[in-house]
PDB file of C-alpha atoms and ligand atoms in Angstrom:
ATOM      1  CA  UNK A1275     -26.192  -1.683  18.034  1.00 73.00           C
ATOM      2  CA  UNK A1276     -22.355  -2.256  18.264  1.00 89.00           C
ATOM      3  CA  UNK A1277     -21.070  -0.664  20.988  1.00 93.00           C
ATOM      4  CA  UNK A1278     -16.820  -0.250  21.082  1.00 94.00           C
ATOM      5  CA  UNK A1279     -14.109   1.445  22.951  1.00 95.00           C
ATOM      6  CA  UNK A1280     -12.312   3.973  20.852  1.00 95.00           C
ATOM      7  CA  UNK A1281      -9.142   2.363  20.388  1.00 91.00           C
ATOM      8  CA  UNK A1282      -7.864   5.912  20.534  1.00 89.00           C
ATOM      9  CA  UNK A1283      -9.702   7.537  23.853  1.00 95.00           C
ATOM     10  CA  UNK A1284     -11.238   4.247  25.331  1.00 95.00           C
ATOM     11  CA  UNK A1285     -14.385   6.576  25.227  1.00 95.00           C
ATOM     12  CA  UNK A1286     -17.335   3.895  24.385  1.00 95.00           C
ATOM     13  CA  UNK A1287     -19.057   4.648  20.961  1.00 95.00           C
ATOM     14  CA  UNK A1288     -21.611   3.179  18.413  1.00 93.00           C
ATOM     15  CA  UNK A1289     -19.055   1.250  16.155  1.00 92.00           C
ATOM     16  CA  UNK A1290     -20.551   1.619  12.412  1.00 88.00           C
ATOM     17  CA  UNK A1291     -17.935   0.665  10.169  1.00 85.00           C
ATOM     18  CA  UNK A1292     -13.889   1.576   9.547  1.00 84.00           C
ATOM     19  CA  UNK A1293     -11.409   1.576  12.003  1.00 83.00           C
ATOM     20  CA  UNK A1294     -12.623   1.665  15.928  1.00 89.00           C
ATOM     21  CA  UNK A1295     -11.765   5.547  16.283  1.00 91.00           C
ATOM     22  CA  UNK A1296     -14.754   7.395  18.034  1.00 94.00           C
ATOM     23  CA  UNK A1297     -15.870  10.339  15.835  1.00 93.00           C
ATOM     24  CA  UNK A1298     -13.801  12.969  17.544  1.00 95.00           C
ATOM     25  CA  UNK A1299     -11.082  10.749  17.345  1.00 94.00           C
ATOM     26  CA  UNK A1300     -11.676  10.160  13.769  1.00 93.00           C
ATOM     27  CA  UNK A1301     -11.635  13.946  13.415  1.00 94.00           C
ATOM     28  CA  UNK A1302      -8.631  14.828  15.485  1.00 93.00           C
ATOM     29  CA  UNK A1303      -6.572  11.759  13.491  1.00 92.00           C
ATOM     30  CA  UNK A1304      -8.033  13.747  10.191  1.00 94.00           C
ATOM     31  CA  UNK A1305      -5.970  16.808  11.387  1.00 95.00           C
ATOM     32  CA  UNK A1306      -3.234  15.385  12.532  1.00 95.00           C
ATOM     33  CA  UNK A1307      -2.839  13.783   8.820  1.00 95.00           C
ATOM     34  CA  UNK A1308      -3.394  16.789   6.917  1.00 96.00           C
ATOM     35  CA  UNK A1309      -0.306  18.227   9.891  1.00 96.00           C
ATOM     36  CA  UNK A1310       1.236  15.431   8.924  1.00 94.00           C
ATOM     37  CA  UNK A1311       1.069  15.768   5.431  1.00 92.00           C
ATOM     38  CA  UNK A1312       2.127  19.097   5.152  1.00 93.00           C
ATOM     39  CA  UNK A1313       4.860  18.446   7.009  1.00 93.00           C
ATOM     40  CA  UNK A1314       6.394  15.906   5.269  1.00 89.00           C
ATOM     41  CA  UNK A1315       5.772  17.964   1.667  1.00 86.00           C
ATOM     42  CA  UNK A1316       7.963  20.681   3.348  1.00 89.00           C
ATOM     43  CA  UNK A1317      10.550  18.187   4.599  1.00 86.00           C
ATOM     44  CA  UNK A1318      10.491  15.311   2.252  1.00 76.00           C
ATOM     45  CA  UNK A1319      13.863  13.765   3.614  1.00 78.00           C
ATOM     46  CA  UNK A1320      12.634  13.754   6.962  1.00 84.00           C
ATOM     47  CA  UNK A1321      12.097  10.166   8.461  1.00 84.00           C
ATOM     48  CA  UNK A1322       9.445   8.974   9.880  1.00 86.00           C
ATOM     49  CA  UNK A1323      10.471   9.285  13.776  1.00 89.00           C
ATOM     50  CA  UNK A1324      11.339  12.914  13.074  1.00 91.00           C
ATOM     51  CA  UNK A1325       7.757  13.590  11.377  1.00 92.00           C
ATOM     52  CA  UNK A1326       6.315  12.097  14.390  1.00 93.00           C
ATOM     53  CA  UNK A1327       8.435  13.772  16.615  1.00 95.00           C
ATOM     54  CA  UNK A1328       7.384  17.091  15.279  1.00 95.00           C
ATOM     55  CA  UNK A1329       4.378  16.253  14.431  1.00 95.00           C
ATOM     56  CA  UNK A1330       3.555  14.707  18.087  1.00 94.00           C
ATOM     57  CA  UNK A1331       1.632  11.932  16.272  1.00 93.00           C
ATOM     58  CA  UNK A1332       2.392   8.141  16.771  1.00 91.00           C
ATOM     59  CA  UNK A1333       4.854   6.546  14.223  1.00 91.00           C
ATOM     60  CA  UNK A1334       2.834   3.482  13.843  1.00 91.00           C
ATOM     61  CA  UNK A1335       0.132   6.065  12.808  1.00 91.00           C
ATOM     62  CA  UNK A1336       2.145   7.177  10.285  1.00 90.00           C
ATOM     63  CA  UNK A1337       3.079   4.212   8.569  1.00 88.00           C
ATOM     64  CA  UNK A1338      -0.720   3.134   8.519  1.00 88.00           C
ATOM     65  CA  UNK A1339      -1.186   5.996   6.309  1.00 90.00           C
ATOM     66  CA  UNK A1340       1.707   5.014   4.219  1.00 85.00           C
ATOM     67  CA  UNK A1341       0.814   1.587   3.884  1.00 84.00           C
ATOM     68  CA  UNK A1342      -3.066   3.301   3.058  1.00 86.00           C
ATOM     69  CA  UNK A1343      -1.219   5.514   0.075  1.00 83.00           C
ATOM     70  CA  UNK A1344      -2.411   8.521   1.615  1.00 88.00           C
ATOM     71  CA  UNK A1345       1.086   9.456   2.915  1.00 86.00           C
ATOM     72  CA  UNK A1346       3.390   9.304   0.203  1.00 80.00           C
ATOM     73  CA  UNK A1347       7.167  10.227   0.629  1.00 75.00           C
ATOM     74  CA  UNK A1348       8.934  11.686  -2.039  1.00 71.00           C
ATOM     75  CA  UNK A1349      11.043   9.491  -4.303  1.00 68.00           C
ATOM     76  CA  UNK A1350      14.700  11.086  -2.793  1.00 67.00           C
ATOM     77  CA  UNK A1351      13.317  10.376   0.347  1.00 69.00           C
ATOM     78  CA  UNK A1352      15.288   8.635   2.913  1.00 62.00           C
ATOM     79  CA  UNK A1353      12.551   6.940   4.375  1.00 68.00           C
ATOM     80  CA  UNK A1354      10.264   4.554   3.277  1.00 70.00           C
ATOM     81  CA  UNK A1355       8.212   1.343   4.033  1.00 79.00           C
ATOM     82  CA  UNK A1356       9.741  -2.168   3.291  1.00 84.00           C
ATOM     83  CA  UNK A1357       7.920  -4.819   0.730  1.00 90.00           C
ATOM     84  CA  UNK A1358       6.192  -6.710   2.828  1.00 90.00           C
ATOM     85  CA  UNK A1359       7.185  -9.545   0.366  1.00 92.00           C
ATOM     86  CA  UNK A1360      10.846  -8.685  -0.779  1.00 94.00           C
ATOM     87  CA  UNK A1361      11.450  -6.004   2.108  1.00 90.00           C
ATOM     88  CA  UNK A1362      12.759  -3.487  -0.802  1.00 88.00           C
ATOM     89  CA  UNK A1363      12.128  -0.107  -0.167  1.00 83.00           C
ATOM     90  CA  UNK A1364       9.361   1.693  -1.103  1.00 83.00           C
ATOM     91  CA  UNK A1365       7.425   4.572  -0.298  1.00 78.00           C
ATOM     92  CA  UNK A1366       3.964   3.535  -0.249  1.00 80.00           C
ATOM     93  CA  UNK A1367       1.574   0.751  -0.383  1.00 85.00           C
ATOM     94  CA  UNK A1368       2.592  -2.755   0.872  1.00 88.00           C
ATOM     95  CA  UNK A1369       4.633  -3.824  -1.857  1.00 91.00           C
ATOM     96  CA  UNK A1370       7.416  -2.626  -4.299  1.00 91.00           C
ATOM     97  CA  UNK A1371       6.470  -2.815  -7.982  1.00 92.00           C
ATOM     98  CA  UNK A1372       8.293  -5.696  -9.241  1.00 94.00           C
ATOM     99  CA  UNK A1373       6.813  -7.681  -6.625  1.00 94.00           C
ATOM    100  CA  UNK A1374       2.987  -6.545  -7.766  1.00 94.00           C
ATOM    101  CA  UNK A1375       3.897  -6.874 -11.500  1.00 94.00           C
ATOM    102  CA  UNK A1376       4.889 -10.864 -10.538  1.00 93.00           C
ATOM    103  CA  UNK A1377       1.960 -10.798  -8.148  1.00 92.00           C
ATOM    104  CA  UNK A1378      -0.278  -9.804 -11.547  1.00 92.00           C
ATOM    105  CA  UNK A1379       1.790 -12.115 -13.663  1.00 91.00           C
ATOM    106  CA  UNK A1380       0.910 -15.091 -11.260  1.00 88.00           C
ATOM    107  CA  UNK A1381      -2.577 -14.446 -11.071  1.00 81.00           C
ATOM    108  CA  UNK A1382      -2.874 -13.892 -14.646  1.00 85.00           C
ATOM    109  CA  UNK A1383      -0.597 -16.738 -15.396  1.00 83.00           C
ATOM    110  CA  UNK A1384      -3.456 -18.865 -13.436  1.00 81.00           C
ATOM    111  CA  UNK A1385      -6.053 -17.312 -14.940  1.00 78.00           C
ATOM    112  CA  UNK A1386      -4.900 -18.717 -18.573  1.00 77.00           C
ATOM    113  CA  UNK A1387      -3.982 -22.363 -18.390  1.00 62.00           C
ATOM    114  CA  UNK A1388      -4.509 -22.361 -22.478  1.00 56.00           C
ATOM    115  CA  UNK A1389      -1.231 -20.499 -23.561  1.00 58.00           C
ATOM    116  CA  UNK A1390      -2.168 -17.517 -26.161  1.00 55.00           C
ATOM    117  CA  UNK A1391       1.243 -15.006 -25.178  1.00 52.00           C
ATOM    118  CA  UNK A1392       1.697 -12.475 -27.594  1.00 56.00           C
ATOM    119  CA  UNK A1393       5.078 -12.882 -27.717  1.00 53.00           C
ATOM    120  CA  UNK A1394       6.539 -13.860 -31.256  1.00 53.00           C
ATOM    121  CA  UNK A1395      10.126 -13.481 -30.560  1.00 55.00           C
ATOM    122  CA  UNK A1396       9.810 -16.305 -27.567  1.00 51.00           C
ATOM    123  CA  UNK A1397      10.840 -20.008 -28.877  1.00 54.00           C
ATOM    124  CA  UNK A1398       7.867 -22.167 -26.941  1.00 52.00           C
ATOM    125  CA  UNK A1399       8.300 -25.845 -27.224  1.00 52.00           C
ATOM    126  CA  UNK A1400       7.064 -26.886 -30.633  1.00 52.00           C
ATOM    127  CA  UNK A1401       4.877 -29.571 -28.554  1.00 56.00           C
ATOM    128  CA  UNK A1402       3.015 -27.243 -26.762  1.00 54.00           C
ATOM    129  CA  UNK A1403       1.769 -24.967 -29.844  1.00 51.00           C
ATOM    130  CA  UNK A1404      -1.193 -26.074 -31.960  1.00 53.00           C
ATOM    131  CA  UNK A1405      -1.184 -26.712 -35.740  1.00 54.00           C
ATOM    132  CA  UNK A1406      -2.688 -24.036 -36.400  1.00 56.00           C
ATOM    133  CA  UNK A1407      -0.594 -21.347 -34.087  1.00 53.00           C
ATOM    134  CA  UNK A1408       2.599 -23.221 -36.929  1.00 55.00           C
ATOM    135  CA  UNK A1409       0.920 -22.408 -39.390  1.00 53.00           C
ATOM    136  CA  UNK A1410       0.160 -19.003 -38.734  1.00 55.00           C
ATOM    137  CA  UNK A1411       4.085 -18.504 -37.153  1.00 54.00           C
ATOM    138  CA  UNK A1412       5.219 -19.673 -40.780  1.00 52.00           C
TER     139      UNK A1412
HETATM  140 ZN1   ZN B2299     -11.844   8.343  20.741  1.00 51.57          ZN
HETATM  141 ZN1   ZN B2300       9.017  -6.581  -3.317  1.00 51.57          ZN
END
């Protein structure tokens, strides 16, 4: 048994799993996002203090469901979220897509210390490719 204050209602319930929402706090928050939602599909260059302000839901709420994709503002959007890594804009998710591509490229990069790129076109040091990658280059 886990017992937790609702970090919503300070109501004491049996904490399962997920955020530490009580259920009718978990089912109030669900309204609120589909509010939310809606409201921001019918005024997509509305920022995110004026969706809350409408919406009379917490801004920090808000960007939690950015930052989960489920809110996602349109791309001519004023608003947005910043890369937690660059701080570029973006609309959802924690970071822009150049910074996820070199994010994959890293962890890829680490993942093959033997070099086998695809890549023709790129001159690697001679030193560094095989006799048998020349050959088949030639
Ligand atoms: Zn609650
Ligand atoms: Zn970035």
């Amino acid at each position: 048994m886990n017992v937790r204050n609702c970090r919503r209602c300070k109501r004491l319930f049996n904490y399962i799993v997920g955020p530490y929402y009580c259920p009718s706090c978990r089912a109030e928050l669900e309204e609120e996002f589909q509010v939310v939602k809606k409201y921001v599909q019918d005024h997509n260059r509305a920022d995110i203090r004026t969706v809350a302000e409408e919406c009379n839901v917490d801004p920090s709420q808000i960007r939690q469901w950015v930052r989960e994709e489920r809110l996602v503002f349109s791309d001519d959007s004023l608003v947005g979220l910043n890369c937690e890594k660059c701080g570029k804009m973006i609309k959802s998710g924690r970071f822009c897509d150049e910074c996820k591509k070199e994010m994959a490229n890293t962890f890829s990069n680490a993942m093959n210390s033997v070099r086998h790129s695809p890549s023709n076109n790129a001159p690697a040091s001679k030193d560094k490719t095989s006799p048998k990658m020349r050959f088949l280059d030639n």
